[in-house]
Each structure stands twice: as structure tokens, then as C-alpha cells.
């Protein structure tokens, strides 16, 4: 049963305006009861009205009420959005009045969940709302907006339609063997259709390696033995990108985890190995800690001190990172150079020289710019990627079965699995717990 819910939709704290969102079958009538102004129940949808929220005959705040009638509202229900003055106290007072008059507080993500259940949004679109809110760079924002405009839904629909067509034909063959006009779904018929889909999915999966980095950032470790200049390098990167740093507490010595954006690439920094000073000899070598960080990282910034020859620790770290996406950084370019390594870049963290080289290299290695040419042909997050990989595997199995001339009714099972996995991406076939887990990731009021 759908009841009447409300929540503060704007961030907690003092601002010029706060918005309280109210949704449910009686939302408009219930707000009307505490609204001194026009009778909202008689107002047209998509209109805004001035008045006061009242309690015991007294005005609590001067507000604007925006009325949206279902099903043409964000979540498909009747909605009133109340814009109050943005103080913490006054906003909570208005919320309190609503809670005393028939509303209950919305759960995290409940508005979006309603929108999904009322078919106003599919899962990819709901996820993209979350992505838009947390965007830290231009590309992330554009991709998320694309997805909100049905980009991902359409991508998946093409595959689902093709597969549905095959499944339907197989069913006709099985149920009406005597029906002569139907297509005979043979192995020769199936093989090229499956091949085409595999090729298209592979392309999307390859593209998605870039798009998920663009949207969610790349897990990055700054690796190197003590004193090569890791903290200095980080400081240089922070200095150059001051305006867009987030979550990085205090000095680099305290660094645990943080994000920074370098020319549209968001780096999710992993607790940087060996960056903390320590008396423990084994730890001071930093190899064990580096190993950990390297395992977690999708990009390694491997720092070497170019004013010294490579020692065993450097060599070990180089070996540990050789199969990773990595940028070798020869630091201390201001001193006499004793190192030369192909494809490495030279910087002087101390003098803040070489940031451009490093930024270029980060752009190059993450291929972020190629996203522009992908024309929306990618997915937006790891959940979607994992499900498409599942669909890909099922189709691969179907392909092998075709080659082995397995009975078509058995191949149909794999094809159906692919269909279901793709449906999970948009939420067309989904388990309840997954839906709840996904929506609780939302902020309150979304
Ligand atoms: P970490 O242990 O790898 O984090 O290294 P630090 O960033 O703490 O640097 C170790 C020492 O090297 C400090 O004395 C820095 O001032 C110095 N250092 C760092 N980068 C440079 C550089 O580019 N040139 C020179 N000459 N010294 C540097």
C-alpha cells in the first residue's frame, strides 16, 4: 500500500531555501490542511502557490508550494514540494507539522523507489540520478545525464528485442511444428545472430572500462620507497587542483583516502603506501604495504628518485607493478639525473615542475577522451557491467552449443539466461532485496 511520505530534499544546514518533498495519494489534501493560501486540491498540476504553513492557527513559515499531480510527477504519485526558508530550525518545524498531520518520514531513496515501481524510471535512470549528484567532473556529469535520458535503457533494449525475437521463434517451432510459415530456428540460423550480439556486447564492455572510470574515478595508488617524494608529489597535485579536491583531510601525512580530479579524471587515492613515517624497519621499506595498495589500485603512480640509481626496493616495486596501468614518475628532476627509463616522465615535485606532463599521461592512460567518440555506447557502473558480462557468458555458451549441434531447446536455456541478466540491468527482472539495497544508497529526499 502506498502511504504519504515526506522528507527534506535539500542538504542539512543553513541555506537561502530548503525544500521538503511530500508524496502520496493524499499528499495534496494533507498539505492543504496546514497551508494557509489557495486550496491546493483545487489547483492545477505543475503550479506554484504562495502562502503559510500553519500550526494551531499560527504561521510557522512563509512558503511556496509546488503541486505535481500523479502520474505526471517525479515518482508517479501526487507530490507537493514546499520551499521554506532554509534555516535548520524552521525547516524542521515545518517537517514536524507535516509529520503531525498524516505524513511519515520517507526512507532513504524512497521517492526514487516509488518512481521505479511506478515505471517513471528504470534502474539505470535511478542510478544515474545518484551519479549526477555525486559527479566530480564534466564527463561524469554528461554521461550520467545521458543515462537519465534513456541512453542505457535503449542500449539494453536493442539486445533484449533481438533475443526476444529468437526466443519467440524457438517457441513457435516447438509448439507448432506443423506451422509452415515460421522460421526454422536451426544452428545455422542461430550462430550468426549470436555472433553479432557477442561482437556488439564486447564493444560495449570495452568502452565501459573507460566510462566507469570517467564516472566513478580510478583507484590510484602512489607507490615508492620512502623519501622518493611521494608526499611532495601529492602536494604538487593538490596545489594544482585546489578547487576540485574533495575529502582529503589535513596534511598528506594524515592522508587515508581521498579524491582529486586532474583534468576531468577523478583519482580515488588509496591509502598511500610508505607515506607515513615509521620506526618499524620492515614497514619502513614499505613493500608489504605497497603490495596491498598495488592490488587494490587500477592505476599506479610509481615514484622513483631520479637522482639515485635504482636499488633492490625500487626494482621490486617496478616488478610488482609491471602488469598494472602505471605511470613511472622520475622525481627530483632538478638534481643531477642518474636514471633513464623509457616512457617515464620527469618531474620536480619540490619545484612543482612537470604537472602538465603528469596530467597528460593520466589522460592518455585512462583513455578518458575517447569517451566522446563512443556515442553513449557504454554502461555506467560495475553492477551494469557485471550483468552484461553474465549475459555475454550465457551467449558464449549458446554459441558453443550451436557449434556442437546441441538440441535447440537446450540452447534456448542459455539464451533465456542472457535475456534475464540484461533485464536485471534495467530492473525488468529483479529480486526485491536488490531493489531495496540499491535505493538505500540514495540520500534522503531523493
Ligand atoms: P616520501 O617519503 O616519498 O613521501 O618523500 P617526501 O615527499 O617526504 O620527500 C622526501 C625528501 O625529498 C624531502 O626532503 C623532500 O623535500 C625531497 N624532495 C621531494 N621531491 C623533491 C624534488 O623534486 N627535488 C628535490 N631536490 N627534492 C625533493
PDB file of C-alpha atoms and ligand atoms in Angstrom, residues 224-233 253 274-275 331-335 347-351, ligand 1:
ATOM      1  CA  UNK A 224      57.548   4.227  -3.996  1.00  0.00           C
ATOM      2  CA  UNK A 225      60.033   3.676  -1.252  1.00  0.00           C
ATOM      3  CA  UNK A 226      60.426   6.287   1.490  1.00  0.00           C
ATOM      4  CA  UNK A 227      61.933   9.645   0.538  1.00  0.00           C
ATOM      5  CA  UNK A 228      61.471   9.406  -3.220  1.00  0.00           C
ATOM      6  CA  UNK A 229      58.987  12.289  -2.935  1.00  0.00           C
ATOM      7  CA  UNK A 230      55.508  10.744  -2.781  1.00  0.00           C
ATOM      8  CA  UNK A 231      54.139  13.284  -0.298  1.00  0.00           C
ATOM      9  CA  UNK A 232      55.713  16.102  -2.255  1.00  0.00           C
ATOM     10  CA  UNK A 233      54.163  14.785  -5.455  1.00  0.00           C
ATOM     11  CA  UNK A 253      50.873  12.813   6.363  1.00  0.00           C
ATOM     12  CA  UNK A 274      55.002   4.011   2.748  1.00  0.00           C
ATOM     13  CA  UNK A 275      53.884   7.608   3.009  1.00  0.00           C
ATOM     14  CA  UNK A 331      61.109  12.707  -9.418  1.00  0.00           C
ATOM     15  CA  UNK A 332      63.773  15.225  -8.427  1.00  0.00           C
ATOM     16  CA  UNK A 333      64.458  16.336 -11.993  1.00  0.00           C
ATOM     17  CA  UNK A 334      66.135  19.428 -10.510  1.00  0.00           C
ATOM     18  CA  UNK A 335      69.063  17.296  -9.298  1.00  0.00           C
ATOM     19  CA  UNK A 347      59.026  15.928 -12.581  1.00  0.00           C
ATOM     20  CA  UNK A 348      60.336  18.006  -9.746  1.00  0.00           C
ATOM     21  CA  UNK A 349      57.745  17.825  -7.016  1.00  0.00           C
ATOM     22  CA  UNK A 350      59.802  20.257  -4.963  1.00  0.00           C
ATOM     23  CA  UNK A 351      59.656  22.926  -7.647  1.00  0.00           C
TER      24      UNK A 351
HETATM   25  P1  LIG B   1      58.151  10.382   0.596  1.00  0.00           P
HETATM   26  O1  LIG B   1      58.708   9.733   1.768  1.00  0.00           O
HETATM   27  O2  LIG B   1      58.250   9.504  -0.617  1.00  0.00           O
HETATM   28  O3  LIG B   1      56.748  10.869   0.795  1.00  0.00           O
HETATM   29  O4  LIG B   1      59.043  11.645   0.247  1.00  0.00           O
HETATM   30  P2  LIG B   1      58.847  13.189   0.618  1.00  0.00           P
HETATM   31  O5  LIG B   1      57.864  13.813  -0.271  1.00  0.00           O
HETATM   32  O6  LIG B   1      58.649  13.297   2.078  1.00  0.00           O
HETATM   33  O7  LIG B   1      60.266  13.745   0.211  1.00  0.00           O
HETATM   34  C1  LIG B   1      61.459  13.251   0.761  1.00  0.00           C
HETATM   35  C2  LIG B   1      62.507  14.302   0.638  1.00  0.00           C
HETATM   36  O8  LIG B   1      62.799  14.539  -0.730  1.00  0.00           O
HETATM   37  C3  LIG B   1      62.103  15.635   1.231  1.00  0.00           C
HETATM   38  O9  LIG B   1      63.232  16.198   1.863  1.00  0.00           O
HETATM   39  C4  LIG B   1      61.717  16.463   0.018  1.00  0.00           C
HETATM   40  O10 LIG B   1      61.913  17.828   0.210  1.00  0.00           O
HETATM   41  C5  LIG B   1      62.648  15.922  -1.027  1.00  0.00           C
HETATM   42  N1  LIG B   1      62.102  16.069  -2.366  1.00  0.00           N
HETATM   43  C6  LIG B   1      60.865  15.695  -2.771  1.00  0.00           C
HETATM   44  N2  LIG B   1      60.709  15.990  -4.076  1.00  0.00           N
HETATM   45  C7  LIG B   1      61.851  16.581  -4.488  1.00  0.00           C
HETATM   46  C8  LIG B   1      62.308  17.121  -5.752  1.00  0.00           C
HETATM   47  O11 LIG B   1      61.610  17.148  -6.755  1.00  0.00           O
HETATM   48  N3  LIG B   1      63.564  17.615  -5.775  1.00  0.00           N
HETATM   49  C9  LIG B   1      64.377  17.623  -4.697  1.00  0.00           C
HETATM   50  N4  LIG B   1      65.580  18.132  -4.826  1.00  0.00           N
HETATM   51  N5  LIG B   1      63.978  17.130  -3.506  1.00  0.00           N
HETATM   52  C10 LIG B   1      62.746  16.611  -3.391  1.00  0.00           C
END
